[in-house]
């Protein structure tokens, strides 16, 4: 017994420390974001659209936003007294839901092949045909949606319980803790879908699912080992509420807090609304194949570079505002800085909206006013574009780009070490190569787009950091969890609900080729997405600066 007691003392003294809690919290957020992204990819596979987003996925996201709005404050309030246990509980529920999904296997591969004229598949795209037979569709979809909802609520717990646990123990390092989580969310977190989409449509999809779910369960167990209060913790008067309405009412009457929450919600709408259309923008403006990585335009290296830039950019703000005061940063200072950075975010959105290249002609596409129609030369091919999306090829003798090998009427192909050469093409009576005809001339504008996209995310992360710290510093210590809960409830409704609907409408209006439910290719008017995000970023900055004028730091 004495040995166990001594071992437990050493564990609490040297292992279960604030730096370890911070490290585990970073890992938990990353894994939950990956599990959430993977759930949406599997929902996409359930819809039979392969790599393509479907309208069902959009409605699920709006439904999840509704759950965040109605339950976010409850999540934060219910765990305010035992924050590490509350965080552990939400992680555990999410892990269990993710594991239950494994009880409903897919009957076949979900990968959709890019087709040749006549229905032949192209192995060079690393795809196979799928047989649409699925006896567990409804049950699996139900638990995938439940997993997505629980992931969203668990992320709220990470901020409401995890970040406040750290901030109460070391308030002077609050900016440091918050900055790391923001860096993870906007760097590695946004890469999750690109990294996991090819895994989600394979027969061994379950390996990633069980790995992510078990890692989530591991973090759930680890957080139960931490004490309620660590050495050096400064006690404060905690008000116990028998009704959640009292603290929520106090939050709603806090003018500085509500203004800052409004600014944060609008910025979330701008950033994540644009991120959802990143792939569509690249396809429409540069005719670059994004769903299946063309070796000449692969984004893997850029994703890694993007993560490093975001971490570096946020680190500047973390170091600038950590350790300088007992509470790290004042609420009005954080609001003012966050608002000023929004101007920079808006400038990058404006550049992204304007960047494009001379893509040349796309056969069957009439431009801004006409919808796409499959060329008559390939009308007899029986193409199923809704299965695989935009996969451009260039007819060499006419220098005309076609939507896909099937739309160009190509019946044969050669794979020359990843470089695909098509022949027997009915359109143009010649050979074709993978990629658009103007891919070489569009390479520089496309590369600049990726650079400015990275800069937009990096500056957005810095603004998220400062606006989030303004929320934490706008309320007394006892109200931090409920303030985060109320904030993320409103962010969920505004950004992930109403904001998502707004961008859905923009997507509908700018769609140039649709199969009814899924937009396969947008026209050039997709620049409206960047313009809308720029306007919203400016509005967020203005409201944040307004919040700084009525802020009072209440960290005591």
Coordinates of C-alpha atoms in Angstrom, one line a residue:
X1 CA 0.0 0.0 0.0
X2 CA 2.9 2.3 0.8
X3 CA 4.5 1.6 -2.5
X4 CA 1.3 2.4 -4.3
X5 CA 0.9 5.7 -2.3
X6 CA 4.4 6.7 -3.1
X7 CA 4.0 5.9 -6.8
X8 CA 0.8 7.9 -6.9
X9 CA 2.6 10.8 -5.3
X10 CA 5.4 10.7 -7.9
X11 CA 2.9 10.4 -10.7
X12 CA 1.0 13.5 -9.5
X13 CA 4.2 15.4 -8.7
X14 CA 6.2 14.9 -11.9
X15 CA 3.9 13.5 -14.6
X16 CA 0.4 14.9 -14.1
X17 CA 1.4 18.5 -14.4
X18 CA 0.1 21.6 -16.2
X19 CA 2.5 21.1 -19.2
X20 CA 1.3 17.5 -19.5
X21 CA -2.4 18.5 -19.3
X22 CA -1.7 21.1 -22.0
X23 CA 0.0 18.4 -24.2
X24 CA -2.8 15.9 -23.7
X25 CA -5.4 18.7 -24.5
X26 CA -3.6 19.4 -27.8
X27 CA -3.6 15.7 -28.7
X28 CA -7.3 15.4 -27.7
X29 CA -8.4 18.3 -29.9
X30 CA -6.4 17.1 -32.9
X31 CA -7.8 13.5 -32.7
X32 CA -11.4 14.8 -32.2
X33 CA -11.1 17.1 -35.2
X34 CA -9.7 14.1 -37.3
X35 CA -12.6 11.9 -36.1
X36 CA -15.1 14.5 -36.9
X37 CA -13.6 15.0 -40.4
X38 CA -13.6 11.2 -40.9
X39 CA -17.2 10.9 -39.9
X40 CA -18.2 13.5 -42.6
X41 CA -16.1 11.6 -45.1
X42 CA -17.9 8.4 -44.3
X43 CA -21.3 10.2 -44.5
X44 CA -20.2 11.3 -47.9
X45 CA -19.4 7.6 -48.8
X46 CA -22.9 6.6 -47.5
X47 CA -24.4 9.1 -49.9
X48 CA -22.6 7.3 -52.8
X49 CA -20.8 10.4 -54.0
X50 CA -17.2 9.2 -53.4
X51 CA -15.0 12.2 -52.9
X52 CA -17.8 14.7 -53.7
X53 CA -19.7 16.6 -51.1
X54 CA -23.4 16.0 -51.1
X55 CA -26.4 18.0 -49.9
X56 CA -27.0 15.5 -47.2
X57 CA -23.6 16.4 -45.7
X58 CA -24.6 20.1 -45.7
X59 CA -27.8 19.4 -43.8
X60 CA -26.0 17.3 -41.3
X61 CA -23.6 20.2 -40.6
X62 CA -26.5 22.5 -40.1
X63 CA -28.1 20.0 -37.7
X64 CA -24.8 19.7 -35.8
X65 CA -24.8 23.5 -35.6
X66 CA -28.2 23.4 -34.0
X67 CA -27.0 20.9 -31.5
X68 CA -24.1 23.2 -30.6
X69 CA -26.5 26.1 -30.1
X70 CA -29.0 24.3 -27.9
X71 CA -26.5 22.2 -25.9
X72 CA -23.2 24.2 -25.9
X73 CA -24.1 26.2 -22.8
X74 CA -25.3 23.1 -21.1
X75 CA -22.1 21.2 -21.8
X76 CA -20.0 24.1 -20.3
X77 CA -22.3 24.6 -17.3
X78 CA -22.8 21.0 -16.3
X79 CA -19.0 20.4 -16.0
X80 CA -17.9 23.6 -14.3
X81 CA -17.1 22.0 -11.0
X82 CA -15.2 19.0 -12.3
X83 CA -13.8 20.2 -15.5
X84 CA -11.3 17.4 -16.1
X85 CA -13.9 14.7 -15.5
X86 CA -16.4 16.5 -17.7
X87 CA -13.9 16.7 -20.5
X88 CA -13.1 13.0 -20.0
X89 CA -16.8 12.1 -20.1
X90 CA -17.4 13.8 -23.5
X91 CA -14.3 12.2 -24.9
X92 CA -15.5 8.9 -23.7
X93 CA -19.0 9.3 -25.2
X94 CA -17.4 10.3 -28.5
X95 CA -15.1 7.3 -28.6
X96 CA -17.9 4.9 -27.8
X97 CA -20.1 6.3 -30.6
X98 CA -17.1 6.0 -33.0
X99 CA -16.5 2.4 -32.1
X100 CA -20.2 1.5 -32.5
X101 CA -19.9 2.6 -36.2
X102 CA -17.6 -0.4 -36.7
X103 CA -20.6 -2.7 -36.1
X104 CA -22.0 -1.7 -39.5
X105 CA -19.4 -2.5 -42.2
X106 CA -19.5 -1.4 -45.8
X107 CA -20.2 -4.1 -48.3
X108 CA -17.6 -2.9 -50.9
X109 CA -15.2 -0.1 -51.7
X110 CA -16.6 3.4 -52.0
X111 CA -14.1 4.6 -54.5
X112 CA -15.6 6.0 -57.7
X113 CA -13.5 5.5 -60.9
X114 CA -12.9 8.1 -63.5
X115 CA -14.4 6.5 -66.6
X116 CA -13.5 6.2 -70.2
X117 CA -16.0 6.6 -73.0
X118 CA -18.1 3.4 -72.9
X119 CA -17.6 2.8 -69.1
X120 CA -14.1 1.5 -68.9
X121 CA -12.3 2.6 -65.7
X122 CA -8.8 4.2 -65.4
X123 CA -6.5 2.5 -62.9
X124 CA -4.1 5.5 -63.1
X125 CA -6.5 7.5 -60.9
X126 CA -6.2 4.8 -58.1
X127 CA -9.9 4.2 -58.1
X128 CA -12.1 1.1 -58.5
X129 CA -15.8 0.7 -59.3
X130 CA -18.3 0.3 -56.5
X131 CA -21.4 -1.8 -56.2
X132 CA -24.2 0.2 -54.5
X133 CA -25.5 -2.5 -52.1
X134 CA -25.6 -1.5 -48.4
X135 CA -27.8 -3.3 -45.9
X136 CA -26.5 -1.2 -42.9
X137 CA -26.9 2.2 -44.5
X138 CA -29.5 3.7 -42.1
X139 CA -27.9 2.4 -38.9
X140 CA -24.4 3.5 -39.9
X141 CA -25.6 6.9 -41.0
X142 CA -27.3 7.4 -37.7
X143 CA -24.2 6.6 -35.6
X144 CA -22.0 8.7 -37.9
X145 CA -24.3 11.7 -37.4
X146 CA -24.3 11.0 -33.6
X147 CA -20.5 10.9 -33.7
X148 CA -20.3 14.2 -35.6
X149 CA -22.6 15.8 -33.0
X150 CA -20.6 14.4 -30.1
X151 CA -17.3 15.6 -31.7
X152 CA -18.8 19.1 -31.9
X153 CA -19.8 19.1 -28.3
X154 CA -16.5 17.6 -27.2
X155 CA -14.7 20.4 -29.0
X156 CA -16.8 22.8 -26.9
X157 CA -15.7 20.9 -23.8
X158 CA -12.1 21.2 -24.8
X159 CA -12.4 25.0 -24.8
X160 CA -14.9 25.4 -21.9
X161 CA -13.3 22.8 -19.5
X162 CA -9.8 22.2 -20.8
X163 CA -8.6 25.7 -21.7
X164 CA -10.2 27.2 -18.5
X165 CA -8.5 24.5 -16.4
X166 CA -5.2 25.6 -17.8
X167 CA -6.0 29.3 -17.6
X168 CA -7.1 29.2 -14.0
X169 CA -3.8 27.5 -13.0
X170 CA -1.5 29.7 -15.1
X171 CA -3.4 32.8 -16.3
X172 CA -0.2 34.5 -17.3
X173 CA 0.2 31.7 -19.9
X174 CA -3.4 31.8 -21.1
X175 CA -2.5 33.3 -24.5
X176 CA 0.1 30.5 -24.9
X177 CA -2.3 27.7 -24.2
X178 CA -5.1 29.2 -26.4
X179 CA -2.7 29.9 -29.2
X180 CA -1.5 26.3 -29.4
X181 CA -5.1 25.0 -29.8
X182 CA -5.9 27.5 -32.4
X183 CA -2.8 26.6 -34.4
X184 CA -3.8 22.9 -34.3
X185 CA -7.3 23.7 -35.4
X186 CA -6.3 25.8 -38.4
X187 CA -3.2 23.9 -39.5
X188 CA -3.3 20.1 -39.0
X189 CA -7.1 20.2 -38.4
X190 CA -7.9 21.6 -41.8
X191 CA -5.6 19.0 -43.5
X192 CA -7.6 16.1 -42.0
X193 CA -10.0 15.8 -44.8
X194 CA -7.3 15.8 -47.5
X195 CA -5.2 13.3 -45.6
X196 CA -8.1 10.9 -44.8
X197 CA -10.4 11.1 -47.9
X198 CA -8.5 8.3 -49.8
X199 CA -8.6 6.1 -46.7
X200 CA -12.4 6.6 -46.2
X201 CA -13.3 5.0 -49.5
X202 CA -11.1 1.9 -49.1
X203 CA -12.1 -1.6 -47.9
X204 CA -9.9 -1.1 -44.8
X205 CA -11.7 2.1 -43.8
X206 CA -12.3 0.6 -40.4
X207 CA -8.6 0.8 -39.5
X208 CA -8.6 4.6 -39.3
X209 CA -12.0 4.6 -37.5
X210 CA -10.8 2.2 -34.8
X211 CA -7.5 4.1 -34.4
X212 CA -9.1 7.5 -34.0
X213 CA -11.8 6.2 -31.6
X214 CA -9.3 4.3 -29.4
X215 CA -7.0 7.4 -29.2
X216 CA -10.0 9.4 -28.2
X217 CA -10.8 6.8 -25.5
X218 CA -7.1 6.9 -24.4
X219 CA -7.3 10.7 -23.8
X220 CA -10.6 10.2 -21.9
X221 CA -8.8 7.9 -19.5
X222 CA -5.8 10.1 -19.1
X223 CA -7.8 13.2 -18.1
X224 CA -9.4 11.3 -15.2
X225 CA -6.0 11.0 -13.6
X226 CA -5.5 14.7 -13.1
X227 CA -6.5 16.4 -9.8
X228 CA -9.3 18.9 -9.4
X229 CA -6.7 21.5 -8.3
X230 CA -2.9 21.4 -8.6
X231 CA -0.3 22.9 -6.3
X232 CA -0.2 26.7 -6.5
X233 CA -3.8 27.0 -7.6
X234 CA -5.4 30.2 -6.4
X235 CA -8.9 29.6 -5.0
X236 CA -11.7 31.9 -5.8
X237 CA -15.3 32.2 -4.8
X238 CA -17.3 29.8 -7.0
X239 CA -21.0 30.5 -7.2
X240 CA -23.1 27.3 -7.5
X241 CA -26.1 27.6 -9.7
X242 CA -29.2 25.4 -9.4
X243 CA -30.4 26.8 -12.7
X244 CA -28.4 27.4 -15.9
X245 CA -30.6 30.4 -16.8
X246 CA -28.9 32.7 -14.2
X247 CA -25.4 32.5 -15.5
X248 CA -26.6 32.6 -19.1
X249 CA -28.6 35.7 -18.4
X250 CA -25.5 37.4 -16.9
X251 CA -23.5 36.5 -20.0
X252 CA -26.1 38.0 -22.3
X253 CA -26.1 41.2 -20.3
X254 CA -22.4 41.6 -20.6
X255 CA -22.2 44.0 -23.5
X256 CA -18.4 43.6 -24.1
X257 CA -18.7 39.8 -24.1
X258 CA -21.7 39.8 -26.5
X259 CA -20.0 42.2 -29.0
X260 CA -16.9 40.0 -28.9
X261 CA -18.9 36.8 -29.4
X262 CA -20.6 38.5 -32.4
X263 CA -17.2 39.4 -33.9
X264 CA -15.9 35.9 -33.4
X265 CA -19.0 34.4 -34.9
X266 CA -18.7 36.5 -38.0
X267 CA -15.0 35.8 -38.5
X268 CA -15.8 32.0 -38.1
X269 CA -18.4 32.4 -40.8
X270 CA -16.0 34.1 -43.1
X271 CA -13.1 31.7 -42.6
X272 CA -14.8 28.3 -42.6
X273 CA -17.3 29.4 -45.2
X274 CA -14.4 30.1 -47.6
X275 CA -12.5 26.9 -46.5
X276 CA -15.5 24.9 -47.6
X277 CA -15.2 26.4 -51.1
X278 CA -11.5 26.2 -51.4
X279 CA -11.6 23.2 -53.7
X280 CA -14.4 24.6 -55.8
X281 CA -12.5 27.9 -56.2
X282 CA -9.3 26.2 -57.4
X283 CA -11.3 24.1 -59.9
X284 CA -13.2 27.1 -61.3
X285 CA -10.4 29.6 -61.4
X286 CA -7.4 27.4 -62.4
X287 CA -9.0 24.2 -63.9
X288 CA -6.8 22.2 -61.5
X289 CA -7.9 18.7 -60.5
X290 CA -8.2 18.7 -56.8
X291 CA -10.3 15.6 -55.8
X292 CA -7.6 13.3 -57.1
X293 CA -4.1 14.7 -56.8
X294 CA -2.5 15.3 -60.2
X295 CA 1.3 14.8 -59.5
X296 CA 2.0 18.2 -61.0
X297 CA -0.4 20.1 -58.6
X298 CA -0.2 18.0 -55.5
X299 CA -0.8 20.0 -52.3
X300 CA 0.8 17.7 -49.7
X301 CA 4.0 19.8 -49.3
X302 CA 2.0 23.0 -49.2
X303 CA -0.2 21.6 -46.4
X304 CA 2.9 20.9 -44.4
X305 CA 4.2 24.4 -45.2
X306 CA 0.9 25.9 -44.3
X307 CA 1.0 24.3 -40.8
X308 CA 4.4 25.6 -40.1
X309 CA 3.5 29.2 -41.2
X310 CA 0.3 29.2 -39.0
X311 CA 2.2 27.9 -36.0
X312 CA 4.9 30.5 -36.5
X313 CA 2.5 33.4 -37.0
X314 CA 0.4 32.5 -34.0
X315 CA 3.6 32.0 -31.9
X316 CA 4.5 35.7 -32.4
X317 CA 1.2 36.7 -30.7
X318 CA 1.5 34.0 -28.1
X319 CA 5.0 35.2 -27.0
X320 CA 4.0 38.8 -27.3
X321 CA 1.0 38.5 -24.9
X322 CA 2.2 35.7 -22.5
X323 CA 3.8 36.3 -19.2
X324 CA 3.7 40.1 -19.4
X325 CA 0.8 40.4 -16.9
X326 CA -0.6 38.2 -14.2
X327 CA -3.6 37.6 -16.5
X328 CA -1.5 37.5 -19.8
X329 CA -3.5 40.1 -21.7
X330 CA -6.4 42.6 -20.9
X331 CA -9.8 42.1 -22.6
X332 CA -9.8 45.5 -24.3
X333 CA -6.2 45.0 -25.6
X334 CA -7.1 41.6 -27.0
X335 CA -10.3 42.9 -28.7
X336 CA -8.4 45.8 -30.3
X337 CA -5.6 43.6 -31.6
X338 CA -8.0 40.9 -32.8
X339 CA -10.0 43.6 -34.7
X340 CA -6.9 45.1 -36.3
X341 CA -5.7 41.7 -37.6
X342 CA -9.2 41.2 -39.2
X343 CA -8.3 44.0 -41.6
X344 CA -5.3 41.9 -42.7
X345 CA -7.5 38.9 -43.0
X346 CA -9.9 40.9 -45.2
X347 CA -7.1 42.0 -47.5
X348 CA -6.0 38.4 -48.0
X349 CA -9.6 37.4 -48.8
X350 CA -9.7 40.2 -51.4
X351 CA -6.5 38.9 -53.0
X352 CA -7.9 35.3 -53.1
X353 CA -11.1 36.6 -54.7
X354 CA -9.2 38.3 -57.5
X355 CA -6.6 35.7 -58.2
X356 CA -7.3 33.7 -61.4
X357 CA -5.6 32.7 -64.7
X358 CA -6.6 32.4 -68.4
X359 CA -7.9 28.8 -68.2
X360 CA -8.8 28.7 -71.8
X361 CA -11.9 27.0 -73.3
X362 CA -13.8 24.2 -71.5
X363 CA -15.8 22.4 -74.0
X364 CA -19.5 22.6 -73.2
X365 CA -19.2 25.4 -70.8
X366 CA -20.7 28.7 -71.8
X367 CA -19.2 30.9 -69.0
X368 CA -21.1 33.1 -66.6
X369 CA -24.6 32.9 -68.0
X370 CA -24.9 29.4 -69.4
X371 CA -24.8 26.1 -67.6
X372 CA -22.5 23.3 -68.7
X373 CA -23.7 20.8 -71.3
X374 CA -21.8 17.6 -72.2
X375 CA -20.3 18.0 -75.7
X376 CA -22.3 16.3 -78.4
X377 CA -19.2 14.4 -79.6
X378 CA -19.3 12.3 -76.4
X379 CA -23.1 12.1 -75.9
X380 CA -23.2 8.4 -76.7
X381 CA -20.5 7.5 -74.1
X382 CA -22.8 7.1 -71.1
X383 CA -20.7 9.2 -68.7
X384 CA -21.4 9.2 -65.0
X385 CA -19.8 12.5 -64.0
X386 CA -21.7 12.6 -60.6
X387 CA -19.6 9.7 -59.5
X388 CA -16.1 11.3 -59.8
X389 CA -16.3 15.0 -60.4
X390 CA -14.0 17.3 -62.3
X391 CA -11.1 15.4 -63.9
X392 CA -9.9 17.6 -66.8
X393 CA -8.1 16.4 -69.9
X394 CA -6.6 18.3 -72.8
X395 CA -7.1 17.4 -76.5
X396 CA -3.7 18.1 -77.9
X397 CA -4.5 18.9 -81.5
X398 CA -7.3 21.5 -80.6
X399 CA -5.9 22.7 -77.2
X400 CA -9.4 22.3 -75.8
X401 CA -10.0 21.2 -72.2
X402 CA -12.8 18.7 -71.5
X403 CA -14.4 18.0 -68.1
X404 CA -13.2 14.4 -68.0
X405 CA -11.8 11.6 -70.3
X406 CA -15.3 10.3 -70.8
X407 CA -16.6 13.8 -71.8
X408 CA -13.8 14.0 -74.4
X409 CA -14.9 10.6 -75.8
X410 CA -11.6 8.9 -75.0
X411 CA -11.7 5.1 -75.1
X412 CA -8.0 4.0 -74.4
X413 CA -5.2 5.3 -72.2
X414 CA -1.6 4.6 -71.3
X415 CA -0.1 5.2 -67.9
X416 CA 3.5 6.5 -68.3
X417 CA 4.7 6.5 -64.7
X418 CA 1.7 8.5 -63.5
X419 CA 1.5 10.7 -66.6
X420 CA -1.8 9.6 -68.4
X421 CA -2.0 9.7 -72.1
X422 CA -5.4 9.1 -73.7
X423 CA -6.2 8.0 -77.3
X424 CA -9.2 7.2 -79.6
X425 CA -10.9 10.4 -78.4
X426 CA -14.1 11.1 -80.3
X427 CA -13.8 14.9 -79.6
X428 CA -10.9 16.3 -81.6
X429 CA -10.0 13.0 -83.2
X430 CA -6.6 12.9 -81.5
X431 CA -4.8 12.2 -78.3
X432 CA -5.4 13.8 -74.9
X433 CA -3.4 14.2 -71.7
X434 CA -4.5 14.5 -68.1
X435 CA -4.9 18.1 -66.9
X436 CA -6.2 21.3 -68.5
X437 CA -4.5 22.7 -71.6
X438 CA -3.4 25.9 -69.8
X439 CA -2.1 24.1 -66.7
X440 CA 1.5 25.3 -67.2
X441 CA 0.5 29.0 -67.6
X442 CA -1.8 28.7 -64.6
X443 CA 0.9 27.2 -62.3
X444 CA 2.2 30.6 -61.0
X445 CA -1.3 32.1 -60.2
X446 CA -2.3 28.8 -58.6
X447 CA 0.9 28.8 -56.5
X448 CA 0.2 32.3 -55.4
X449 CA -3.3 31.3 -54.5
X450 CA -1.9 28.6 -52.1
X451 CA 0.5 31.1 -50.6
X452 CA -2.2 33.7 -49.9
X453 CA -4.6 31.0 -48.7
X454 CA -1.9 30.1 -46.1
X455 CA -1.4 33.7 -45.1
X456 CA -5.2 34.1 -44.7
X457 CA -5.4 31.2 -42.4
X458 CA -2.4 32.3 -40.4
X459 CA -3.7 35.8 -39.8
X460 CA -7.2 34.4 -39.1
X461 CA -5.6 32.2 -36.4
X462 CA -4.0 35.2 -34.8
X463 CA -7.3 37.0 -34.8
X464 CA -9.1 34.0 -33.4
X465 CA -6.5 33.8 -30.6
X466 CA -6.9 37.5 -29.6
X467 CA -10.7 37.5 -29.8
X468 CA -10.9 34.2 -27.8
X469 CA -8.7 35.7 -25.1
X470 CA -10.9 38.8 -25.0
X471 CA -13.9 36.5 -24.2
X472 CA -11.9 34.8 -21.4
X473 CA -10.9 38.1 -19.9
X474 CA -14.3 39.8 -20.2
X475 CA -15.8 37.7 -17.3
X476 CA -14.8 36.8 -13.8
X477 CA -12.9 33.5 -13.3
X478 CA -16.0 31.7 -12.0
X479 CA -17.8 32.4 -15.3
X480 CA -15.2 31.4 -17.8
X481 CA -16.7 27.9 -18.6
X482 CA -20.2 29.3 -19.1
X483 CA -18.8 32.2 -21.1
X484 CA -17.1 29.8 -23.5
X485 CA -20.2 27.7 -23.7
X486 CA -22.4 30.6 -24.5
X487 CA -19.8 31.9 -27.0
X488 CA -19.5 28.6 -28.9
X489 CA -23.3 28.1 -28.9
X490 CA -23.7 31.4 -30.7
X491 CA -20.8 30.7 -33.0
X492 CA -22.3 27.3 -33.8
X493 CA -25.7 28.9 -34.7
X494 CA -24.2 31.9 -36.6
X495 CA -21.2 30.4 -38.4
X496 CA -22.0 26.7 -38.8
X497 CA -25.7 27.1 -39.2
X498 CA -26.9 30.4 -40.7
X499 CA -23.4 31.2 -42.2
X500 CA -23.3 27.7 -43.8
X501 CA -26.7 28.4 -45.3
X502 CA -25.5 31.7 -46.7
X503 CA -22.5 30.0 -48.4
X504 CA -24.8 27.2 -49.7
X505 CA -26.9 29.9 -51.4
X506 CA -23.8 31.4 -52.9
X507 CA -22.6 28.0 -54.1
X508 CA -26.0 27.3 -55.7
X509 CA -25.9 30.7 -57.5
X510 CA -22.4 30.2 -58.8
X511 CA -22.7 26.5 -59.9
X512 CA -22.1 25.9 -63.5
X513 CA -22.6 22.2 -63.7
X514 CA -24.8 20.2 -61.3
X515 CA -26.3 16.8 -61.2
X516 CA -29.2 18.0 -59.2
X517 CA -27.9 17.7 -55.6
X518 CA -24.1 18.0 -56.1
X519 CA -22.3 20.9 -57.9
X520 CA -19.6 19.3 -60.0
X521 CA -18.1 22.6 -61.3
X522 CA -18.6 26.2 -60.5
X523 CA -18.3 29.1 -62.9
X524 CA -15.9 32.0 -62.4
X525 CA -18.4 33.9 -60.3
X526 CA -17.2 31.8 -57.5
X527 CA -15.0 34.9 -56.6
X528 CA -18.1 36.1 -54.8
X529 CA -17.2 33.7 -52.0
X530 CA -13.9 35.5 -51.4
X531 CA -15.6 38.9 -51.6
X532 CA -18.3 37.9 -49.1
X533 CA -15.6 36.6 -46.7
X534 CA -13.7 39.9 -47.1
X535 CA -16.7 41.9 -46.1
X536 CA -17.5 39.7 -43.2
X537 CA -13.9 39.9 -41.9
X538 CA -14.1 43.7 -42.0
X539 CA -17.4 43.6 -40.1
X540 CA -15.8 41.3 -37.5
X541 CA -12.9 43.6 -37.1
X542 CA -15.2 46.7 -36.6
X543 CA -17.3 44.9 -34.0
X544 CA -14.2 43.7 -32.2
X545 CA -12.7 47.2 -32.0
X546 CA -16.1 48.4 -30.7
X547 CA -16.0 45.7 -28.1
X548 CA -12.6 47.0 -26.9
X549 CA -14.2 50.4 -26.1
X550 CA -16.6 48.9 -23.6
X551 CA -14.4 46.1 -22.2
X552 CA -13.4 45.7 -18.7
X553 CA -10.9 43.0 -17.6
X554 CA -12.6 40.7 -15.1
X555 CA -10.1 38.0 -14.5
X556 CA -10.4 38.1 -10.7

